[in-house]
């Protein structure tokens, strides 16, 4: 895993972040534990995980994601909903 440059909660710099175990970190500034890990989301049409951010926004203005395999494009909210992410 690459290094963490700041706390995602309080923006404390890297030297305030303590790696506890595995992917669990502790911020000495705001006293919060957090976990950092990659999640793999899949295209709802072809089940590929080869997803990229589209250069163009969705019609509603939000970010859009496109499957590099089947070329299906969905808005961010549709893509996350299809992958059962709240």
PDB file of N, CA and C in Angstrom:
ATOM      1  N   UNK A   1       0.842  -1.170   0.000  1.00  0.00           N
ATOM      2  CA  UNK A   1       0.000   0.000   0.000  1.00  0.00           C
ATOM      3  C   UNK A   1       0.890   1.237   0.000  1.00  0.00           C
ATOM      4  N   UNK A   2       0.463   2.224  -0.661  1.00  0.00           N
ATOM      5  CA  UNK A   2       1.182   3.489  -0.692  1.00  0.00           C
ATOM      6  C   UNK A   2       0.944   4.234   0.614  1.00  0.00           C
ATOM      7  N   UNK A   3       1.641   5.315   0.797  1.00  0.00           N
ATOM      8  CA  UNK A   3       1.535   6.081   2.037  1.00  0.00           C
ATOM      9  C   UNK A   3       0.271   6.942   2.068  1.00  0.00           C
ATOM     10  N   UNK A   4      -0.163   7.279   3.255  1.00  0.00           N
ATOM     11  CA  UNK A   4      -1.292   8.173   3.457  1.00  0.00           C
ATOM     12  C   UNK A   4      -0.721   9.542   3.799  1.00  0.00           C
ATOM     13  N   UNK A   5      -1.147  10.576   3.085  1.00  0.00           N
ATOM     14  CA  UNK A   5      -0.574  11.900   3.249  1.00  0.00           C
ATOM     15  C   UNK A   5      -1.329  12.789   4.238  1.00  0.00           C
ATOM     16  N   UNK A   6      -2.573  12.430   4.555  1.00  0.00           N
ATOM     17  CA  UNK A   6      -3.364  13.238   5.482  1.00  0.00           C
ATOM     18  C   UNK A   6      -4.531  12.426   6.025  1.00  0.00           C
ATOM     19  N   UNK A   7      -5.078  12.894   7.143  1.00  0.00           N
ATOM     20  CA  UNK A   7      -6.253  12.254   7.743  1.00  0.00           C
ATOM     21  C   UNK A   7      -7.492  12.628   6.925  1.00  0.00           C
ATOM     22  N   UNK A   8      -8.346  11.661   6.571  1.00  0.00           N
ATOM     23  CA  UNK A   8      -9.551  11.975   5.800  1.00  0.00           C
ATOM     24  C   UNK A   8     -10.619  12.709   6.613  1.00  0.00           C
ATOM     25  N   UNK A   9     -10.451  12.790   7.935  1.00  0.00           N
ATOM     26  CA  UNK A   9     -11.441  13.459   8.782  1.00  0.00           C
ATOM     27  C   UNK A   9     -11.053  14.886   9.149  1.00  0.00           C
ATOM     28  N   UNK A  10      -9.772  15.094   9.481  1.00  0.00           N
ATOM     29  CA  UNK A  10      -9.372  16.420   9.970  1.00  0.00           C
ATOM     30  C   UNK A  10      -8.242  17.048   9.156  1.00  0.00           C
ATOM     31  N   UNK A  11      -7.781  16.373   8.113  1.00  0.00           N
ATOM     32  CA  UNK A  11      -6.694  16.862   7.254  1.00  0.00           C
ATOM     33  C   UNK A  11      -5.359  17.010   7.974  1.00  0.00           C
ATOM     34  N   UNK A  12      -5.181  16.315   9.088  1.00  0.00           N
ATOM     35  CA  UNK A  12      -3.896  16.344   9.794  1.00  0.00           C
ATOM     36  C   UNK A  12      -2.827  15.762   8.871  1.00  0.00           C
ATOM     37  N   UNK A  13      -1.612  16.278   8.919  1.00  0.00           N
ATOM     38  CA  UNK A  13      -0.556  15.795   8.034  1.00  0.00           C
ATOM     39  C   UNK A  13      -0.124  14.361   8.348  1.00  0.00           C
ATOM     40  N   UNK A  14       0.641  13.815   7.433  1.00  0.00           N
ATOM     41  CA  UNK A  14       1.052  12.414   7.460  1.00  0.00           C
ATOM     42  C   UNK A  14       1.727  11.989   8.762  1.00  0.00           C
ATOM     43  N   UNK A  15       2.526  12.855   9.366  1.00  0.00           N
ATOM     44  CA  UNK A  15       3.250  12.444  10.572  1.00  0.00           C
ATOM     45  C   UNK A  15       2.329  12.270  11.787  1.00  0.00           C
ATOM     46  N   UNK A  16       1.063  12.656  11.662  1.00  0.00           N
ATOM     47  CA  UNK A  16       0.081  12.461  12.740  1.00  0.00           C
ATOM     48  C   UNK A  16      -0.696  11.156  12.574  1.00  0.00           C
ATOM     49  N   UNK A  17      -0.446  10.408  11.482  1.00  0.00           N
ATOM     50  CA  UNK A  17      -1.160   9.172  11.190  1.00  0.00           C
ATOM     51  C   UNK A  17      -0.305   7.983  11.630  1.00  0.00           C
ATOM     52  N   UNK A  18      -0.915   7.093  12.380  1.00  0.00           N
ATOM     53  CA  UNK A  18      -0.224   5.917  12.900  1.00  0.00           C
ATOM     54  C   UNK A  18      -0.856   4.664  12.298  1.00  0.00           C
ATOM     55  N   UNK A  19      -0.042   3.814  11.653  1.00  0.00           N
ATOM     56  CA  UNK A  19      -0.523   2.539  11.136  1.00  0.00           C
ATOM     57  C   UNK A  19      -0.603   1.571  12.302  1.00  0.00           C
ATOM     58  N   UNK A  20      -1.807   1.084  12.591  1.00  0.00           N
ATOM     59  CA  UNK A  20      -1.984   0.173  13.726  1.00  0.00           C
ATOM     60  C   UNK A  20      -1.747  -1.274  13.312  1.00  0.00           C
ATOM     61  N   UNK A  21      -2.553  -1.769  12.385  1.00  0.00           N
ATOM     62  CA  UNK A  21      -2.418  -3.154  11.948  1.00  0.00           C
ATOM     63  C   UNK A  21      -3.158  -3.317  10.632  1.00  0.00           C
ATOM     64  N   UNK A  22      -2.527  -3.930   9.665  1.00  0.00           N
ATOM     65  CA  UNK A  22      -3.172  -4.154   8.371  1.00  0.00           C
ATOM     66  C   UNK A  22      -3.534  -2.855   7.694  1.00  0.00           C
ATOM     67  N   UNK A  23      -4.837  -2.621   7.535  1.00  0.00           N
ATOM     68  CA  UNK A  23      -5.349  -1.404   6.899  1.00  0.00           C
ATOM     69  C   UNK A  23      -5.977  -0.452   7.904  1.00  0.00           C
ATOM     70  N   UNK A  24      -5.722  -0.636   9.191  1.00  0.00           N
ATOM     71  CA  UNK A  24      -6.325   0.207  10.233  1.00  0.00           C
ATOM     72  C   UNK A  24      -5.321   1.282  10.657  1.00  0.00           C
ATOM     73  N   UNK A  25      -5.786   2.516  10.610  1.00  0.00           N
ATOM     74  CA  UNK A  25      -4.958   3.662  10.957  1.00  0.00           C
ATOM     75  C   UNK A  25      -5.579   4.430  12.121  1.00  0.00           C
ATOM     76  N   UNK A  26      -4.760   5.219  12.802  1.00  0.00           N
ATOM     77  CA  UNK A  26      -5.227   6.067  13.899  1.00  0.00           C
ATOM     78  C   UNK A  26      -4.657   7.464  13.688  1.00  0.00           C
ATOM     79  N   UNK A  27      -5.510   8.480  13.803  1.00  0.00           N
ATOM     80  CA  UNK A  27      -5.066   9.863  13.691  1.00  0.00           C
ATOM     81  C   UNK A  27      -4.842  10.406  15.098  1.00  0.00           C
ATOM     82  N   UNK A  28      -3.620  10.858  15.360  1.00  0.00           N
ATOM     83  CA  UNK A  28      -3.291  11.400  16.680  1.00  0.00           C
ATOM     84  C   UNK A  28      -3.895  12.783  16.890  1.00  0.00           C
ATOM     85  N   UNK A  29      -4.297  13.444  15.812  1.00  0.00           N
ATOM     86  CA  UNK A  29      -4.878  14.786  15.905  1.00  0.00           C
ATOM     87  C   UNK A  29      -6.353  14.744  16.325  1.00  0.00           C
ATOM     88  N   UNK A  30      -7.153  13.938  15.644  1.00  0.00           N
ATOM     89  CA  UNK A  30      -8.593  13.900  15.940  1.00  0.00           C
ATOM     90  C   UNK A  30      -9.007  12.635  16.698  1.00  0.00           C
ATOM     91  N   UNK A  31      -8.051  11.762  16.995  1.00  0.00           N
ATOM     92  CA  UNK A  31      -8.284  10.531  17.768  1.00  0.00           C
ATOM     93  C   UNK A  31      -9.327   9.614  17.138  1.00  0.00           C
ATOM     94  N   UNK A  32      -9.269   9.460  15.819  1.00  0.00           N
ATOM     95  CA  UNK A  32     -10.196   8.565  15.132  1.00  0.00           C
ATOM     96  C   UNK A  32      -9.431   7.433  14.480  1.00  0.00           C
ATOM     97  N   UNK A  33     -10.025   6.251  14.541  1.00  0.00           N
ATOM     98  CA  UNK A  33      -9.518   5.105  13.804  1.00  0.00           C
ATOM     99  C   UNK A  33     -10.206   5.101  12.444  1.00  0.00           C
ATOM    100  N   UNK A  34      -9.508   4.668  11.426  1.00  0.00           N
ATOM    101  CA  UNK A  34     -10.132   4.508  10.119  1.00  0.00           C
ATOM    102  C   UNK A  34      -9.439   3.403   9.347  1.00  0.00           C
ATOM    103  N   UNK A  35     -10.166   2.895   8.386  1.00  0.00           N
ATOM    104  CA  UNK A  35      -9.672   1.789   7.580  1.00  0.00           C
ATOM    105  C   UNK A  35      -9.546   2.272   6.146  1.00  0.00           C
ATOM    106  N   UNK A  36      -8.512   1.851   5.491  1.00  0.00           N
ATOM    107  CA  UNK A  36      -8.293   2.258   4.109  1.00  0.00           C
ATOM    108  C   UNK A  36      -8.078   1.009   3.276  1.00  0.00           C
ATOM    109  N   UNK A  37      -9.003   0.769   2.358  1.00  0.00           N
ATOM    110  CA  UNK A  37      -8.869  -0.390   1.487  1.00  0.00           C
ATOM    111  C   UNK A  37      -9.587  -0.105   0.176  1.00  0.00           C
ATOM    112  N   UNK A  38      -9.112  -0.747  -0.857  1.00  0.00           N
ATOM    113  CA  UNK A  38      -9.719  -0.600  -2.175  1.00  0.00           C
ATOM    114  C   UNK A  38     -10.946  -1.503  -2.252  1.00  0.00           C
ATOM    115  N   UNK A  39     -11.982  -1.010  -2.896  1.00  0.00           N
ATOM    116  CA  UNK A  39     -13.155  -1.845  -3.142  1.00  0.00           C
ATOM    117  C   UNK A  39     -13.274  -2.054  -4.644  1.00  0.00           C
ATOM    118  N   UNK A  40     -13.711  -3.227  -5.035  1.00  0.00           N
ATOM    119  CA  UNK A  40     -13.849  -3.541  -6.452  1.00  0.00           C
ATOM    120  C   UNK A  40     -15.321  -3.508  -6.829  1.00  0.00           C
ATOM    121  N   UNK A  41     -15.669  -2.586  -7.717  1.00  0.00           N
ATOM    122  CA  UNK A  41     -17.040  -2.478  -8.204  1.00  0.00           C
ATOM    123  C   UNK A  41     -17.088  -3.017  -9.625  1.00  0.00           C
ATOM    124  N   UNK A  42     -18.239  -3.525 -10.012  1.00  0.00           N
ATOM    125  CA  UNK A  42     -18.368  -4.176 -11.307  1.00  0.00           C
ATOM    126  C   UNK A  42     -19.454  -3.533 -12.160  1.00  0.00           C
ATOM    127  N   UNK A  43     -19.293  -3.672 -13.452  1.00  0.00           N
ATOM    128  CA  UNK A  43     -20.287  -3.192 -14.404  1.00  0.00           C
ATOM    129  C   UNK A  43     -21.564  -4.012 -14.222  1.00  0.00           C
ATOM    130  N   UNK A  44     -22.720  -3.370 -14.081  1.00  0.00           N
ATOM    131  CA  UNK A  44     -23.964  -4.128 -13.900  1.00  0.00           C
ATOM    132  C   UNK A  44     -24.390  -4.894 -15.154  1.00  0.00           C
ATOM    133  N   UNK A  45     -23.830  -4.534 -16.295  1.00  0.00           N
ATOM    134  CA  UNK A  45     -24.210  -5.205 -17.543  1.00  0.00           C
ATOM    135  C   UNK A  45     -23.356  -6.440 -17.821  1.00  0.00           C
ATOM    136  N   UNK A  46     -22.012  -6.314 -17.687  1.00  0.00           N
ATOM    137  CA  UNK A  46     -21.140  -7.424 -18.084  1.00  0.00           C
ATOM    138  C   UNK A  46     -20.265  -7.970 -16.949  1.00  0.00           C
ATOM    139  N   UNK A  47     -20.397  -7.410 -15.743  1.00  0.00           N
ATOM    140  CA  UNK A  47     -19.655  -7.880 -14.563  1.00  0.00           C
ATOM    141  C   UNK A  47     -18.147  -7.616 -14.620  1.00  0.00           C
ATOM    142  N   UNK A  48     -17.703  -6.783 -15.544  1.00  0.00           N
ATOM    143  CA  UNK A  48     -16.282  -6.440 -15.639  1.00  0.00           C
ATOM    144  C   UNK A  48     -15.937  -5.425 -14.547  1.00  0.00           C
ATOM    145  N   UNK A  49     -14.708  -5.461 -14.060  1.00  0.00           N
ATOM    146  CA  UNK A  49     -14.268  -4.462 -13.083  1.00  0.00           C
ATOM    147  C   UNK A  49     -13.348  -3.423 -13.744  1.00  0.00           C
ATOM    148  N   UNK A  50     -13.351  -3.388 -15.069  1.00  0.00           N
ATOM    149  CA  UNK A  50     -12.543  -2.453 -15.839  1.00  0.00           C
ATOM    150  C   UNK A  50     -13.338  -1.154 -16.050  1.00  0.00           C
ATOM    151  N   UNK A  51     -13.492  -0.378 -14.978  1.00  0.00           N
ATOM    152  CA  UNK A  51     -14.324   0.828 -14.969  1.00  0.00           C
ATOM    153  C   UNK A  51     -13.440   2.063 -14.929  1.00  0.00           C
ATOM    154  N   UNK A  52     -13.807   3.077 -15.714  1.00  0.00           N
ATOM    155  CA  UNK A  52     -13.084   4.358 -15.719  1.00  0.00           C
ATOM    156  C   UNK A  52     -14.083   5.498 -15.582  1.00  0.00           C
ATOM    157  N   UNK A  53     -13.587   6.652 -15.161  1.00  0.00           N
ATOM    158  CA  UNK A  53     -14.438   7.844 -15.106  1.00  0.00           C
ATOM    159  C   UNK A  53     -14.569   8.377 -16.525  1.00  0.00           C
ATOM    160  N   UNK A  54     -15.778   8.669 -16.918  1.00  0.00           N
ATOM    161  CA  UNK A  54     -16.033   9.203 -18.248  1.00  0.00           C
ATOM    162  C   UNK A  54     -15.548  10.650 -18.337  1.00  0.00           C
ATOM    163  N   UNK A  55     -15.125  11.045 -19.520  1.00  0.00           N
ATOM    164  CA  UNK A  55     -14.702  12.429 -19.745  1.00  0.00           C
ATOM    165  C   UNK A  55     -15.887  13.386 -19.741  1.00  0.00           C
ATOM    166  N   UNK A  56     -17.077  12.852 -19.927  1.00  0.00           N
ATOM    167  CA  UNK A  56     -18.276  13.675 -20.008  1.00  0.00           C
ATOM    168  C   UNK A  56     -19.188  13.396 -18.818  1.00  0.00           C
ATOM    169  N   UNK A  57     -19.871  14.405 -18.312  1.00  0.00           N
ATOM    170  CA  UNK A  57     -20.792  14.178 -17.184  1.00  0.00           C
ATOM    171  C   UNK A  57     -22.076  13.494 -17.648  1.00  0.00           C
ATOM    172  N   UNK A  58     -22.803  12.971 -16.680  1.00  0.00           N
ATOM    173  CA  UNK A  58     -24.120  12.401 -16.951  1.00  0.00           C
ATOM    174  C   UNK A  58     -25.084  13.549 -17.286  1.00  0.00           C
ATOM    175  N   UNK A  59     -26.228  13.272 -17.901  1.00  0.00           N
ATOM    176  CA  UNK A  59     -27.191  14.331 -18.235  1.00  0.00           C
ATOM    177  C   UNK A  59     -27.635  15.165 -17.029  1.00  0.00           C
ATOM    178  N   UNK A  60     -27.646  14.557 -15.835  1.00  0.00           N
ATOM    179  CA  UNK A  60     -28.055  15.304 -14.643  1.00  0.00           C
ATOM    180  C   UNK A  60     -26.907  16.115 -14.044  1.00  0.00           C
ATOM    181  N   UNK A  61     -25.707  16.066 -14.669  1.00  0.00           N
ATOM    182  CA  UNK A  61     -24.578  16.873 -14.229  1.00  0.00           C
ATOM    183  C   UNK A  61     -23.597  16.171 -13.315  1.00  0.00           C
ATOM    184  N   UNK A  62     -23.959  14.993 -12.805  1.00  0.00           N
ATOM    185  CA  UNK A  62     -23.019  14.311 -11.919  1.00  0.00           C
ATOM    186  C   UNK A  62     -21.987  13.522 -12.725  1.00  0.00           C
ATOM    187  N   UNK A  63     -20.955  13.072 -12.047  1.00  0.00           N
ATOM    188  CA  UNK A  63     -19.900  12.300 -12.707  1.00  0.00           C
ATOM    189  C   UNK A  63     -20.481  11.028 -13.307  1.00  0.00           C
ATOM    190  N   UNK A  64     -19.875  10.566 -14.380  1.00  0.00           N
ATOM    191  CA  UNK A  64     -20.320   9.345 -15.036  1.00  0.00           C
ATOM    192  C   UNK A  64     -19.147   8.368 -15.096  1.00  0.00           C
ATOM    193  N   UNK A  65     -19.473   7.081 -15.028  1.00  0.00           N
ATOM    194  CA  UNK A  65     -18.470   6.031 -15.106  1.00  0.00           C
ATOM    195  C   UNK A  65     -18.797   5.136 -16.293  1.00  0.00           C
ATOM    196  N   UNK A  66     -17.744   4.654 -16.964  1.00  0.00           N
ATOM    197  CA  UNK A  66     -17.926   3.839 -18.160  1.00  0.00           C
ATOM    198  C   UNK A  66     -17.151   2.540 -18.034  1.00  0.00           C
ATOM    199  N   UNK A  67     -17.766   1.458 -18.460  1.00  0.00           N
ATOM    200  CA  UNK A  67     -17.101   0.160 -18.514  1.00  0.00           C
ATOM    201  C   UNK A  67     -16.226   0.142 -19.766  1.00  0.00           C
ATOM    202  N   UNK A  68     -14.961  -0.184 -19.622  1.00  0.00           N
ATOM    203  CA  UNK A  68     -14.061  -0.225 -20.773  1.00  0.00           C
ATOM    204  C   UNK A  68     -14.302  -1.446 -21.647  1.00  0.00           C
ATOM    205  N   UNK A  69     -15.025  -2.432 -21.154  1.00  0.00           N
ATOM    206  CA  UNK A  69     -15.267  -3.637 -21.935  1.00  0.00           C
ATOM    207  C   UNK A  69     -16.537  -3.536 -22.774  1.00  0.00           C
ATOM    208  N   UNK A  70     -17.684  -3.260 -22.150  1.00  0.00           N
ATOM    209  CA  UNK A  70     -18.944  -3.204 -22.903  1.00  0.00           C
ATOM    210  C   UNK A  70     -19.370  -1.774 -23.247  1.00  0.00           C
ATOM    211  N   UNK A  71     -18.646  -0.783 -22.731  1.00  0.00           N
ATOM    212  CA  UNK A  71     -18.872   0.647 -22.997  1.00  0.00           C
ATOM    213  C   UNK A  71     -20.149   1.200 -22.379  1.00  0.00           C
ATOM    214  N   UNK A  72     -20.761   0.463 -21.448  1.00  0.00           N
ATOM    215  CA  UNK A  72     -21.942   0.944 -20.731  1.00  0.00           C
ATOM    216  C   UNK A  72     -21.538   2.136 -19.863  1.00  0.00           C
ATOM    217  N   UNK A  73     -22.313   3.216 -19.910  1.00  0.00           N
ATOM    218  CA  UNK A  73     -22.033   4.414 -19.115  1.00  0.00           C
ATOM    219  C   UNK A  73     -23.201   4.666 -18.181  1.00  0.00           C
ATOM    220  N   UNK A  74     -22.876   4.921 -16.907  1.00  0.00           N
ATOM    221  CA  UNK A  74     -23.884   5.207 -15.890  1.00  0.00           C
ATOM    222  C   UNK A  74     -23.455   6.415 -15.067  1.00  0.00           C
ATOM    223  N   UNK A  75     -24.424   7.145 -14.560  1.00  0.00           N
ATOM    224  CA  UNK A  75     -24.097   8.233 -13.636  1.00  0.00           C
ATOM    225  C   UNK A  75     -23.543   7.617 -12.351  1.00  0.00           C
ATOM    226  N   UNK A  76     -22.859   8.407 -11.560  1.00  0.00           N
ATOM    227  CA  UNK A  76     -22.252   7.912 -10.326  1.00  0.00           C
ATOM    228  C   UNK A  76     -23.299   7.281  -9.416  1.00  0.00           C
ATOM    229  N   UNK A  77     -24.439   7.937  -9.238  1.00  0.00           N
ATOM    230  CA  UNK A  77     -25.461   7.391  -8.335  1.00  0.00           C
ATOM    231  C   UNK A  77     -26.038   6.087  -8.866  1.00  0.00           C
ATOM    232  N   UNK A  78     -26.255   5.973 -10.181  1.00  0.00           N
ATOM    233  CA  UNK A  78     -26.765   4.731 -10.768  1.00  0.00           C
ATOM    234  C   UNK A  78     -25.736   3.606 -10.634  1.00  0.00           C
ATOM    235  N   UNK A  79     -24.483   3.939 -10.858  1.00  0.00           N
ATOM    236  CA  UNK A  79     -23.419   2.934 -10.777  1.00  0.00           C
ATOM    237  C   UNK A  79     -23.273   2.415  -9.342  1.00  0.00           C
ATOM    238  N   UNK A  80     -23.287   3.315  -8.372  1.00  0.00           N
ATOM    239  CA  UNK A  80     -23.166   2.893  -6.978  1.00  0.00           C
ATOM    240  C   UNK A  80     -24.398   2.105  -6.523  1.00  0.00           C
ATOM    241  N   UNK A  81     -25.569   2.515  -6.965  1.00  0.00           N
ATOM    242  CA  UNK A  81     -26.805   1.803  -6.618  1.00  0.00           C
ATOM    243  C   UNK A  81     -26.785   0.385  -7.209  1.00  0.00           C
ATOM    244  N   UNK A  82     -26.305   0.246  -8.447  1.00  0.00           N
ATOM    245  CA  UNK A  82     -26.220  -1.062  -9.087  1.00  0.00           C
ATOM    246  C   UNK A  82     -25.248  -1.981  -8.356  1.00  0.00           C
ATOM    247  N   UNK A  83     -24.253  -1.399  -7.689  1.00  0.00           N
ATOM    248  CA  UNK A  83     -23.276  -2.168  -6.927  1.00  0.00           C
ATOM    249  C   UNK A  83     -23.643  -2.246  -5.443  1.00  0.00           C
ATOM    250  N   UNK A  84     -24.860  -1.817  -5.124  1.00  0.00           N
ATOM    251  CA  UNK A  84     -25.402  -1.853  -3.750  1.00  0.00           C
ATOM    252  C   UNK A  84     -24.541  -1.093  -2.747  1.00  0.00           C
ATOM    253  N   UNK A  85     -24.046   0.081  -3.173  1.00  0.00           N
ATOM    254  CA  UNK A  85     -23.308   0.992  -2.296  1.00  0.00           C
ATOM    255  C   UNK A  85     -24.257   2.134  -1.956  1.00  0.00           C
ATOM    256  N   UNK A  86     -24.394   2.438  -0.675  1.00  0.00           N
ATOM    257  CA  UNK A  86     -25.329   3.474  -0.228  1.00  0.00           C
ATOM    258  C   UNK A  86     -24.895   4.839  -0.647  1.00  0.00           C
TER     259      UNK A  86
END
